Coordinates of C-alpha atoms in Angstrom, one line a residue:
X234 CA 153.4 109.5 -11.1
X235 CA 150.5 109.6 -9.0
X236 CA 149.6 113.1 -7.3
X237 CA 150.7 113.0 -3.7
X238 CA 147.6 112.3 -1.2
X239 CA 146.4 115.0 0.5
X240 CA 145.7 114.1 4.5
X241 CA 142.0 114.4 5.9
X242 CA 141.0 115.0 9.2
X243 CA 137.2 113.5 8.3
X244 CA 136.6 110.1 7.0
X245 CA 135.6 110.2 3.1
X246 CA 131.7 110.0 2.8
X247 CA 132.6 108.1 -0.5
X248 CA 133.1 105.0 2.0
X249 CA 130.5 105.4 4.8
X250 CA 130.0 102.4 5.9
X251 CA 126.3 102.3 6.3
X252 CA 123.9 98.9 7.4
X253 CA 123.7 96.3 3.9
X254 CA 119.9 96.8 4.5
X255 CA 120.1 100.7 4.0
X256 CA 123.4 100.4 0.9
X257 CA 121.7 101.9 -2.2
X258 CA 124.4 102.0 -5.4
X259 CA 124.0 105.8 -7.1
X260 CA 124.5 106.2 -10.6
X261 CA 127.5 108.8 -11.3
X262 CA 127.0 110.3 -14.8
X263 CA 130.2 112.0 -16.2
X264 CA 133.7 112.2 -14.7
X265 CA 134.2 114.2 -11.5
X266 CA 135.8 112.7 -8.4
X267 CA 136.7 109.4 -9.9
X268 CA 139.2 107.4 -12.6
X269 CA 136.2 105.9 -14.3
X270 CA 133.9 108.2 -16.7
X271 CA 130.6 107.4 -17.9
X272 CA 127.5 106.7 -16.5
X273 CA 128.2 103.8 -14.4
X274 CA 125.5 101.7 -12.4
X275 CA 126.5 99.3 -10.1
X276 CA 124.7 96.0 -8.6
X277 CA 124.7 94.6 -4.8
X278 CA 125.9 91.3 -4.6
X279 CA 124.1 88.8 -2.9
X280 CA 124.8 87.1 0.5
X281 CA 128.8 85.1 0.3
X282 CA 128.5 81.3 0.1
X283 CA 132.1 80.0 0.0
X284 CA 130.7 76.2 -0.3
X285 CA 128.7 77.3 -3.3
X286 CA 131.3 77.2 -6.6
X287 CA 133.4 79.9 -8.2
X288 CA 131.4 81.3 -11.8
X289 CA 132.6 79.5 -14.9
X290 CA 134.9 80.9 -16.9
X291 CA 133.4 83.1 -19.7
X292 CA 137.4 84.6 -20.2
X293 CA 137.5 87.8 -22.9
X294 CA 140.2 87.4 -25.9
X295 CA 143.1 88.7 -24.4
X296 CA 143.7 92.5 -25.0
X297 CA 146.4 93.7 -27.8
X298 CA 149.3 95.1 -25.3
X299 CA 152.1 96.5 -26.3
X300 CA 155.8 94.8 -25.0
X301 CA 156.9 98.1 -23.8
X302 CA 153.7 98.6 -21.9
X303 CA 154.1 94.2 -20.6
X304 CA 157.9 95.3 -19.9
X305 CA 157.1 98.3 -17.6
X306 CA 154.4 96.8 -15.7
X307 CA 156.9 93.8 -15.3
X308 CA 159.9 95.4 -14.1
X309 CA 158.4 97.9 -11.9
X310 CA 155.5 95.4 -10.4
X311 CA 157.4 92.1 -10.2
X312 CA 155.8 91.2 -7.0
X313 CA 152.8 90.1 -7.9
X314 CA 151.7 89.4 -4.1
X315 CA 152.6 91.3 -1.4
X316 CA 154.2 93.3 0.7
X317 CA 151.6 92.4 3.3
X318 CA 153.7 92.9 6.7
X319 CA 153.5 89.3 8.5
X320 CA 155.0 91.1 11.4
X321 CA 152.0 93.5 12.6
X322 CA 149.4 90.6 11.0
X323 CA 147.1 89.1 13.1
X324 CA 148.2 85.7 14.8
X325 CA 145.2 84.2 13.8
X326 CA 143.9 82.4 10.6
X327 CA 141.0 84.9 10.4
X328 CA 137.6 84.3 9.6
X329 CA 135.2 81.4 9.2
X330 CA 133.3 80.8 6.9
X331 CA 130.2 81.4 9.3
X332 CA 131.1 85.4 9.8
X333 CA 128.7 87.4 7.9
X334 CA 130.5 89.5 5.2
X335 CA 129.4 92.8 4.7
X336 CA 127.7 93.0 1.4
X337 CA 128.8 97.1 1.1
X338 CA 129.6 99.4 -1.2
X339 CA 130.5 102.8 -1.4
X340 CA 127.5 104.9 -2.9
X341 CA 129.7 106.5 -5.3
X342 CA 132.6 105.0 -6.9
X343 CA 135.7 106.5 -5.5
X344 CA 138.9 108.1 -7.8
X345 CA 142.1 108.1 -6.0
X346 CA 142.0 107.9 -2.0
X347 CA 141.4 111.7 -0.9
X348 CA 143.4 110.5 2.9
X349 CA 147.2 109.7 3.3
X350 CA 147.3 106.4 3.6
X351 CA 150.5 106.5 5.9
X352 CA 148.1 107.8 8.4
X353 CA 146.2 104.8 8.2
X354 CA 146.6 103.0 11.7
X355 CA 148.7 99.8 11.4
X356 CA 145.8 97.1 11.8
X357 CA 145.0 95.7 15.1
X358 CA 145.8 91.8 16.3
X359 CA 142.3 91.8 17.5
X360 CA 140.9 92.9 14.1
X361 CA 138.7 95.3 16.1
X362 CA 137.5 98.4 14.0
X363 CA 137.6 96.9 10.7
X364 CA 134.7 95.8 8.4
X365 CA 135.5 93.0 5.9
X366 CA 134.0 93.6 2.5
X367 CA 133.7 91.7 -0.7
X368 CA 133.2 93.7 -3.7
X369 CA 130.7 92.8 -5.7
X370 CA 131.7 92.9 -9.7
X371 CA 135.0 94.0 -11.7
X372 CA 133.9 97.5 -11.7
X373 CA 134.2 97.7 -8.0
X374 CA 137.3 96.6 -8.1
X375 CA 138.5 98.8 -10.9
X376 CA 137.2 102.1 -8.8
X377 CA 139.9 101.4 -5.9
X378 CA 142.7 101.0 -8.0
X379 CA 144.5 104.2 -7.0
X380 CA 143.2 103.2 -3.2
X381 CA 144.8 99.6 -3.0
X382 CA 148.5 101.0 -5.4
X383 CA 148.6 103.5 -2.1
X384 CA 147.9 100.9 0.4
X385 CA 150.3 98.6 -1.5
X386 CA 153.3 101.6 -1.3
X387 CA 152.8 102.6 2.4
X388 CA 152.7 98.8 3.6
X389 CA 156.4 98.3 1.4
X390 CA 157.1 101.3 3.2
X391 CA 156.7 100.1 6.4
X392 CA 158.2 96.9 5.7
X393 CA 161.3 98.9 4.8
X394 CA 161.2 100.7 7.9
X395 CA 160.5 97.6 10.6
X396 CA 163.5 95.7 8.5
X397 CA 165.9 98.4 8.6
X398 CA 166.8 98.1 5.1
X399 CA 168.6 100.9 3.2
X400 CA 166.8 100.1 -0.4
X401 CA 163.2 100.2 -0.9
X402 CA 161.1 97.5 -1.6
X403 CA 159.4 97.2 -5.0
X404 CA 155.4 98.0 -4.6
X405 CA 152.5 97.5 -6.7
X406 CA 152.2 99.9 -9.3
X407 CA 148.6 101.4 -10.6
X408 CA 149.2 99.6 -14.1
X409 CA 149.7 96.5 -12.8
X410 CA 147.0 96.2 -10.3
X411 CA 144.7 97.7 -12.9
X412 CA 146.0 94.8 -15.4
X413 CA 145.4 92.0 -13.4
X414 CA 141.3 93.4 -12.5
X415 CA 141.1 93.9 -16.2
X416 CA 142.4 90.1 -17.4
X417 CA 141.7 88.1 -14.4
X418 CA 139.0 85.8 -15.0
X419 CA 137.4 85.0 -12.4
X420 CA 138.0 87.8 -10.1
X421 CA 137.4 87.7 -6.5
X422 CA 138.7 88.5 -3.2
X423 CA 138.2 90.5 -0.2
X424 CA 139.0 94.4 1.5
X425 CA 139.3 95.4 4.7
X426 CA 138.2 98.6 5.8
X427 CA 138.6 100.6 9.2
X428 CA 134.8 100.6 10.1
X429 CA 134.8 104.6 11.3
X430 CA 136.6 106.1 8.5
X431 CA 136.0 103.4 5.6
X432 CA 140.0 104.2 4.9
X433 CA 141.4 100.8 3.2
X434 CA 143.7 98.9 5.6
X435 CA 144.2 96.0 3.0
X436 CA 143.0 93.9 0.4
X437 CA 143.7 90.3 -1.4
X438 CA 142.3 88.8 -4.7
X439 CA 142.4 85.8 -6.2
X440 CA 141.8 84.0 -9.5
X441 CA 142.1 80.7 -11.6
X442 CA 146.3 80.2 -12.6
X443 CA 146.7 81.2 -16.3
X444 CA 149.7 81.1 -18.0
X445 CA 150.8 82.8 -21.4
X446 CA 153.8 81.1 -22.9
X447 CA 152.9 78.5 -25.2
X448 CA 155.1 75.7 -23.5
X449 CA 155.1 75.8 -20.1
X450 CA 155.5 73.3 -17.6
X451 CA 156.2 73.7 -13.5
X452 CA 159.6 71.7 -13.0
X453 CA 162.2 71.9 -10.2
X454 CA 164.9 70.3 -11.1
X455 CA 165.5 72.5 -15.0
X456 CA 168.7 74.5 -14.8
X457 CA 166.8 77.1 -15.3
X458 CA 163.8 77.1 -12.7
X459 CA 166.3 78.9 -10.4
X460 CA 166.2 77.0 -8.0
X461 CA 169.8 75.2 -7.7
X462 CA 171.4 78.2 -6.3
X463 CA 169.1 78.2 -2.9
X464 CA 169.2 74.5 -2.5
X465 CA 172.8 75.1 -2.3
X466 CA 172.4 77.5 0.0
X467 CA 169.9 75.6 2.5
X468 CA 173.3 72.5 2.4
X469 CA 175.3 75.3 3.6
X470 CA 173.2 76.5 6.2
X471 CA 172.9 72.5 7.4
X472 CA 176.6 72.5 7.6
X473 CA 177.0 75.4 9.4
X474 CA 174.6 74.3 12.0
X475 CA 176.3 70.8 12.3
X476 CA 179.5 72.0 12.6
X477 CA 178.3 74.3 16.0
X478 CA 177.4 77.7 14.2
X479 CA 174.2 79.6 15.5
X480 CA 174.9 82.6 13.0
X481 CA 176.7 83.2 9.8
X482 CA 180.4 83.3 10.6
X483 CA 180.7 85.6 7.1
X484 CA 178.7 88.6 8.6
X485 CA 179.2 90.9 12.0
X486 CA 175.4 92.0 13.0
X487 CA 175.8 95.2 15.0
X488 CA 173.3 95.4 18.7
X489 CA 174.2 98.8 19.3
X490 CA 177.5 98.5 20.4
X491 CA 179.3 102.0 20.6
X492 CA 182.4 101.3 18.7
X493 CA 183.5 102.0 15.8
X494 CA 184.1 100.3 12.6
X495 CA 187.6 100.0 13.4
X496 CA 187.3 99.2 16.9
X497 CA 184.8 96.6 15.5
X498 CA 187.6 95.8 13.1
X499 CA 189.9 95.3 15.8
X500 CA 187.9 93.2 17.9
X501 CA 187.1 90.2 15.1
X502 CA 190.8 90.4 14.0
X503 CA 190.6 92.0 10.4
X504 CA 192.1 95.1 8.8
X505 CA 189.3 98.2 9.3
X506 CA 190.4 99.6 5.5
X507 CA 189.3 96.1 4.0
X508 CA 186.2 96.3 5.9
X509 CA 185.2 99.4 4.8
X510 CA 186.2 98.5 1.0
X511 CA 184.0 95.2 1.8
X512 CA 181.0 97.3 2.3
X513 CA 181.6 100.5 1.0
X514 CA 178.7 99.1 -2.0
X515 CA 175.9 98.4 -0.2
X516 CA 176.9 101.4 2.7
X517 CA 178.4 104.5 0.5
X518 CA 179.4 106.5 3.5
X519 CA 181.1 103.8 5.5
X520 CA 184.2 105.2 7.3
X521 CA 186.7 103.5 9.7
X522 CA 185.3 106.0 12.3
X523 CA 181.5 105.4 11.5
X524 CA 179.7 103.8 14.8
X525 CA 176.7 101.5 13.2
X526 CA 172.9 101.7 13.8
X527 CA 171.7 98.7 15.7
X528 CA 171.3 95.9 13.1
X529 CA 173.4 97.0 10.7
X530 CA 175.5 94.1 8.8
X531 CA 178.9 94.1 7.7
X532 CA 180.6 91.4 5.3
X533 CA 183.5 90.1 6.8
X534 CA 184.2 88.1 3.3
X535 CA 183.5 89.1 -0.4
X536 CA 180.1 87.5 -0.7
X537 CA 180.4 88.1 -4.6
X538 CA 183.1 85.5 -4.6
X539 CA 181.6 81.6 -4.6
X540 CA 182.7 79.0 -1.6
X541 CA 184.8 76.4 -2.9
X542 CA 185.0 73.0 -1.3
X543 CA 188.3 70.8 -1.7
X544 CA 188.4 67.1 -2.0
X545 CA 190.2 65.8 0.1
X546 CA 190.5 62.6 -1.4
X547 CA 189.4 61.3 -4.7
X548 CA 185.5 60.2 -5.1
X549 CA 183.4 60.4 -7.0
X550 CA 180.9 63.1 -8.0
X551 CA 177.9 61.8 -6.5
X552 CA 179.5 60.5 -2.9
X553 CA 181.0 64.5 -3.0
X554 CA 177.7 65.6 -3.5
X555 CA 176.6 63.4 -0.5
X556 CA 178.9 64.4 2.2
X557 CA 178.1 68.1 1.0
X558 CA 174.0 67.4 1.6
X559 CA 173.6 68.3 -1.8
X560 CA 172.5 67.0 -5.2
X561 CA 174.6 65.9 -8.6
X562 CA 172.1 68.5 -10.3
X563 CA 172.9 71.5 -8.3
X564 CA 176.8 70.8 -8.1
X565 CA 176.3 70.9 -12.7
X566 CA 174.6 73.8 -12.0
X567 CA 177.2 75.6 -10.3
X568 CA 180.2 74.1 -12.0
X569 CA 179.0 74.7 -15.8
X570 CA 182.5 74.2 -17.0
X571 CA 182.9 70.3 -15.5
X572 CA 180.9 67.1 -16.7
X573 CA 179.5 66.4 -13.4
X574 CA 177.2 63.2 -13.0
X575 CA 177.1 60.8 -10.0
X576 CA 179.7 58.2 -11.3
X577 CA 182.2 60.9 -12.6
X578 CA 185.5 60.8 -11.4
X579 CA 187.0 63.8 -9.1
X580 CA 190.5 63.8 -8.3
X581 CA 192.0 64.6 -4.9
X582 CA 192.2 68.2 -4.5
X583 CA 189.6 69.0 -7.4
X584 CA 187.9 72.1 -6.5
X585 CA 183.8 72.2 -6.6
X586 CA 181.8 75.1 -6.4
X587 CA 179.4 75.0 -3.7
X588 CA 177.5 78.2 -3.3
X589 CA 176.8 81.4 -5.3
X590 CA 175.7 84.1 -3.1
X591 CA 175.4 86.3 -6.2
X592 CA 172.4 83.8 -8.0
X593 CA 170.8 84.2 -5.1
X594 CA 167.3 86.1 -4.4
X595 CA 168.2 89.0 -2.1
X596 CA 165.0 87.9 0.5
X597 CA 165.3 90.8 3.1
X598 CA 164.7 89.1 6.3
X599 CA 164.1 90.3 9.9
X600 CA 166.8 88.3 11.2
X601 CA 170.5 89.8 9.8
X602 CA 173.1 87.3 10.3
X603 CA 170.4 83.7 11.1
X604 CA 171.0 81.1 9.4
X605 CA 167.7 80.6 7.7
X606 CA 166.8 78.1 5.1
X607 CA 164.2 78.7 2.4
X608 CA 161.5 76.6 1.7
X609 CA 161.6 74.6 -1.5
X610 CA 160.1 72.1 -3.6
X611 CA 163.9 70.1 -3.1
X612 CA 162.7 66.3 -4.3
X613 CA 160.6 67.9 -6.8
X614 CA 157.2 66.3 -5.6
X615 CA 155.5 69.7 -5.6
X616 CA 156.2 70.6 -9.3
X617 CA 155.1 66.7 -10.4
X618 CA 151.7 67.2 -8.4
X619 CA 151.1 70.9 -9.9
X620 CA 151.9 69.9 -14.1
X621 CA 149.6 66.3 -13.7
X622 CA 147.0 69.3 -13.4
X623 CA 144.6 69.7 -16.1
X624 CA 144.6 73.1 -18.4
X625 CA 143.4 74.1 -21.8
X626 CA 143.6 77.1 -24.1
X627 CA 145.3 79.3 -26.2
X628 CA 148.5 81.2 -24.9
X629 CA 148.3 84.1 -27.6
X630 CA 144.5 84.9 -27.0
X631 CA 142.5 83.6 -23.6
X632 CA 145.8 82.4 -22.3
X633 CA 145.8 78.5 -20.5
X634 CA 143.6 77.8 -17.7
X635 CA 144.5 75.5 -15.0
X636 CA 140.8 75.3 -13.8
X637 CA 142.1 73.3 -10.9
X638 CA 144.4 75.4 -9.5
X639 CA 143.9 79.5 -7.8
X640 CA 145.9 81.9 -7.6
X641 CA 146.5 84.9 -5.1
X642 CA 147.7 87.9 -7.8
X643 CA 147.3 90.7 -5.7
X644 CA 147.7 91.2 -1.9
X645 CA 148.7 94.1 0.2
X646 CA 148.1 95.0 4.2
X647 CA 148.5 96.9 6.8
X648 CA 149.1 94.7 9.2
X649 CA 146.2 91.8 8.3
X650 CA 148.3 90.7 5.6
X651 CA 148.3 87.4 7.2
X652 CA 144.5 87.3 8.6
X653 CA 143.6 88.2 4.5
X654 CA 145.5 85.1 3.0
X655 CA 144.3 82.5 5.6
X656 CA 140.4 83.6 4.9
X657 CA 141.0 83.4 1.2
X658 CA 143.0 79.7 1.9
X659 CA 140.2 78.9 4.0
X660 CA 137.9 79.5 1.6
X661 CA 139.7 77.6 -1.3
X662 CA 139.6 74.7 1.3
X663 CA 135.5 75.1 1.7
X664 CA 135.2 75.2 -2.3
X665 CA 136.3 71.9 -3.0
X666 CA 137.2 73.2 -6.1
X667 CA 140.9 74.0 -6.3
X668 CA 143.9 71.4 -5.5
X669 CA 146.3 73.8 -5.2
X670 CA 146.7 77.6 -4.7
X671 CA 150.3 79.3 -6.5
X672 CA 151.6 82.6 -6.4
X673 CA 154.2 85.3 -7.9
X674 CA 155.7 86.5 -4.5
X675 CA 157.7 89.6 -4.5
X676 CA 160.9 88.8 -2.6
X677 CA 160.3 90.9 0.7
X678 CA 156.6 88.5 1.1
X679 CA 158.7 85.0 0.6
X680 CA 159.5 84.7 4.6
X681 CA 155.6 85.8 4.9
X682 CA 154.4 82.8 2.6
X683 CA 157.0 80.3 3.9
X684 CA 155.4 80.7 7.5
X685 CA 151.8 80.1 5.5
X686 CA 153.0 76.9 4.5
X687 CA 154.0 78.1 0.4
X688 CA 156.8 76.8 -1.1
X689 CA 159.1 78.3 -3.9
X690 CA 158.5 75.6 -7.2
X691 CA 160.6 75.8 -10.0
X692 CA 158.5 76.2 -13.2
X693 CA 160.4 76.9 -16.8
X694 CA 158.9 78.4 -20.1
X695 CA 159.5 78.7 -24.0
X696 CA 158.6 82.1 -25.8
X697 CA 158.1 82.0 -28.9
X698 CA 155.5 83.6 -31.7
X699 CA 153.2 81.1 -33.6
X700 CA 155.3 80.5 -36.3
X701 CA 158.3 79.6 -34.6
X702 CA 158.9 75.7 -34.2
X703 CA 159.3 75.4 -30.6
X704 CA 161.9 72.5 -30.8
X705 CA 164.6 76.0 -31.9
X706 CA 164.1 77.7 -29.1
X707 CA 165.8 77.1 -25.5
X708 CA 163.8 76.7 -21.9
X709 CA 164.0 79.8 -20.6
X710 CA 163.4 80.6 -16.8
X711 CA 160.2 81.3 -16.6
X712 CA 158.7 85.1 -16.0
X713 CA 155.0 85.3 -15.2
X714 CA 153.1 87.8 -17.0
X715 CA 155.3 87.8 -20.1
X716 CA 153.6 87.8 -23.9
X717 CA 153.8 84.2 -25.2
X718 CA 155.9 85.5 -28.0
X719 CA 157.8 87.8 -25.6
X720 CA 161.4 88.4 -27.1
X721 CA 163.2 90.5 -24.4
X722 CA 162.8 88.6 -21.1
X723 CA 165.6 90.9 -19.8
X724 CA 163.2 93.9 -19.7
X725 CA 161.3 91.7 -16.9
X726 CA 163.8 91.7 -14.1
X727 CA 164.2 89.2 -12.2
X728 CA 162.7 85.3 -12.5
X729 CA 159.3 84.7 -11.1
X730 CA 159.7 83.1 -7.6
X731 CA 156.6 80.7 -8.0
X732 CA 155.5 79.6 -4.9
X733 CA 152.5 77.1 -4.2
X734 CA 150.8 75.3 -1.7
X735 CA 148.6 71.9 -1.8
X736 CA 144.9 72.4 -0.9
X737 CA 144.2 68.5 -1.1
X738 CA 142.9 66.8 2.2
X739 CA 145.1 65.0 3.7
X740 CA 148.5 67.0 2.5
X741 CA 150.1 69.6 4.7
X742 CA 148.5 72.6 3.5
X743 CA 145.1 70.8 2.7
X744 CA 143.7 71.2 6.2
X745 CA 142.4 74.4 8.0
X746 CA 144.3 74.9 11.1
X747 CA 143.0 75.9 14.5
X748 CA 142.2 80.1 14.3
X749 CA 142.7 82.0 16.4
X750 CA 140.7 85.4 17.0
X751 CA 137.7 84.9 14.6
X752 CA 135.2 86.3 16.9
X753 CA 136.3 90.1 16.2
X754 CA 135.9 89.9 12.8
X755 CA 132.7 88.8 13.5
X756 CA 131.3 91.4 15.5
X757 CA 132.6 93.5 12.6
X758 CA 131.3 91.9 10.5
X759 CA 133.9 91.0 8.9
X760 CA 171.3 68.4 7.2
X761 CA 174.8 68.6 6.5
X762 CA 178.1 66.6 6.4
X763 CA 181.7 68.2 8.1
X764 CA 183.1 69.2 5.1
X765 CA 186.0 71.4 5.4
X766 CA 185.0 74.9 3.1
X767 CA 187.2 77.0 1.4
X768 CA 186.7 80.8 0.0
X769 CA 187.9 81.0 -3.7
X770 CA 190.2 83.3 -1.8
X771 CA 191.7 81.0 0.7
X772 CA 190.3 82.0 4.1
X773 CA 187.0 81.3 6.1
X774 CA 184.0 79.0 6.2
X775 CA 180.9 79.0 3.8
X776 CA 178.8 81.4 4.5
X777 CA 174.8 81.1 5.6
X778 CA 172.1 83.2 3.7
X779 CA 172.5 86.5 3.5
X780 CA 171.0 89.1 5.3

């Protein structure tokens, strides 16, 4: 674990932010201060030209890593982007690509950040007081490392806070972060600094998509992308809505209300023990007399159990699937035990599973109780466009390089989560160079990158070593930054929620939107049918998302 920061009245000197003219990079000769030893020189990069193209790739043989050491760094740093909090972000889409970037380093490269970073001020919708950097080399980069895992834990933290959620949110750890400077090739992106103290209020990079597995191939409709489960989810939400529902008739949302659980209880028309019982997971301490905290969400149903849906007459599995708002291929996918294809026969009275809360992501959202659907590659369009893509090498060594696609690997804010990604989108856009930008978002950052336009794209993967035909081994869900040969996909946690967005003019994310607020940053320098739904258990409707 890292040592706890210690707080500091006075800004570091490591990060004065003094005039590009007067910037002269120090050599450092031994260790002292910093993570990096050595004498170390760095170089001043020259004046930003986003129309100008990215560097060619001149990728390193991968490094020899250990699957204990990929297995860590997967399970504890899954989110690959962000905990960026969209809710403090600036409105805007940030800068253009006329601001003058601040071509500054710190003199001497910096160890871990000597300031607490939860005293860091959240950042400001006007983006006054903060300098926009972008560091120059790799070696930059690498001396912040400790710097951006802090500002990556405290902005999870106060994501945690603002949504009132009991469990923490998974962060970026130092390996990680460190691992994706070390093998990202190219490496670019930008920081944001508070221009008095040169503290780090948050920071974004970006590369060109790699993947390791040796067959890999972005699909949405595989059983195993992931992706049947939330379709299902958004047809329940659609039928909730056109049968009248504003919320999700399987959850009690408290706003502050005095009572008490069994007063609550009492109220809705349900026994106060089974409440508690309902509950008592996810809230330990839950009592009959406990009165909730504002917000605070109660199950009125077991959400572990599926919703089952009833024919009520016979038909066939396709026109079910219709008058649920769903597809053949999802219904399979949730019925693994019944030959389901659209001309199969379904008696009256045949139960279908319709929804499995329990394969779903747990996305926290700021809304307990909405009924919110996720965005989703549903017809599969997305996942076509993204593998007609070119890409070349070898999964074992360099790893395969989609030349024509970017992707955001790390991003974490304080507040300009939001004002960070559209600059880097925007600058994609003014390259020309990339069709499509993707990302591993860490489940807390989906609603964030849903309201920039990403959606989640299912994308599948075989691991398998060298000498292993790869006709014997299964399509696997497919996990990010696992070994080609990886063996034990279970040490990785959960599937990578892939999401992407299309850069081409003329598609919906291909066009730069009106911004907002670009002038301070330049003074800085910087459907659904009526079906009738059943509980396996025989009372209530289906259920919306969960909260």
């Amino acid at each position: 674990p890292r040592p706890k920061p210690v707080p500091r009245e006075a800004p570091p000197p490591a990060h004065s932010l003094r005039p590009a003219s007067q910037r002269q990079w120090g050599v450092r000769t031994g260790g002292g201060g910093g993570g990096l030893g050595g004498k170390l020189t760095a170089q001043p990069h020259g004046t930003h030209n986003p129309t100008s193209p990215a560097p060619e790739p001149t990728r390193q043989p991968a490094r020899e890593q250990s699957r204990t050491t990929r297995a860590a760094r997967a399970s504890t740093g899954h989110a690959v982007a962000a905990h960026a909090d969209s809710g403090a972000g600036v409105s805007g889409t940030g800068v253009g690509h006329d601001a003058a970037v601040t071509n500054e380093d710190p003199g001497v490269l910096p160890g871990p950040a000597p300031y607490d970073p939860a005293l860091v001020p959240q950042c400001d919708r006007s983006m006054e007081g903060v300098v926009l950097l972008r560091p120059a080399t790799r070696l930059h980069w690498f001396a912040c490392v400790e710097e951006m895992a802090a500002v990556a834990d405290e902005a999870a933290a106060r994501r945690q806070r603002k949504l009132r959620l009991r469990n923490q949110l998974p962060s970026l750890p130092v390996s990680y972060i460190a691992d994706r400077i070390d093998m990202d090739e190219p490496l670019w992106g930008y920081q944001l600094r508070d221009k008095s103290s040169g503290w780090l209020v948050g920071f974004i990079t970006l590369t060109t998509f790699t993947t390791w597995a040796r067959d890999f191939q972005w699909n949405s409709s595989h059983p195993a992308c992931g992706l049947a489960p939330q379709r299902a989810a958004n047809a329940a939400v659609r039928r909730l809505r056109a049968a009248g529902h504003t919320s999700d008739p399987d959850c009690f949302v408290s706003a502050g209300e005095s009572d008490t659980v069994r007063q609550i209880a009492d109220r809705l028309g349900v026994d106060a023990a089974e409440l508690v019982r309902l509950n008592r997971e996810l809230l330990p301490g839950l009592s009959s007399k406990s009165r909730l905290q504002p917000g605070t969400t109660l199950a009125l149903n077991d959400l572990s159990q599926p919703d089952t849906y009833a024919l009520p007459k016979a038909a066939s599995a396709g026109a079910a699937a219709a008058d649920l708002g769903m597809r053949v291929e999802d219904l399979q996918a949730l019925n693994p035990g019944m030959q389901l294809h659209p001309g199969a026969k379904l008696k009256r009275g045949s139960s279908l599973r319709v929804r499995d809360r329990s394969s779903e992501p747990a996305i926290p959202t700021s809304r307990p109780g909405a009924l919110e659907e996720r965005a989703l590659d549903d017809d599969g369009a997305l996942a076509a466009a993204l593998n007609s893509q070119a890409r070349g090498g070898d999964p074992a060594d360099t790893g395969v390089v989609w030349p024509r696609v970017a992707e955001i690997s790390l991003v974490a804010a304080l507040g300009c989560g939001r004002w960070l990604v559209e600059l880097s989108l925007e600058d994609l856009r003014a390259r020309g160079q990339y069709d499509f930008a993707v990302l591993q978002a860490a489940l807390g950052a989906v609603p964030f990158y849903e309201a920039l336009g990403f959606r989640r794209v299912g994308a599948v993967a075989r691991y398998a070593g060298p000498d292993t035909a790869l006709d014997t081994v299964p399509v696997a869900s497919y996990y990010h930054w696992a070994a080609s040969d990886q063996a034990q996909l279970d040490q990785f946690g959960e599937v990578s929620y892939m999401m992407a967005l299309d850069l081409r003019p003329g598609s919906a994310g291909g066009e730069t939107p009106p911004r907002k607020g670009a002038g301070a940053a330049r003074k800085a320098g910087g459907k659904g049918g009526q079906a009738a739904l059943r509980k396996r258990d025989g009372g209530g409707d289906a259920a919306g998302p969960r909260a």
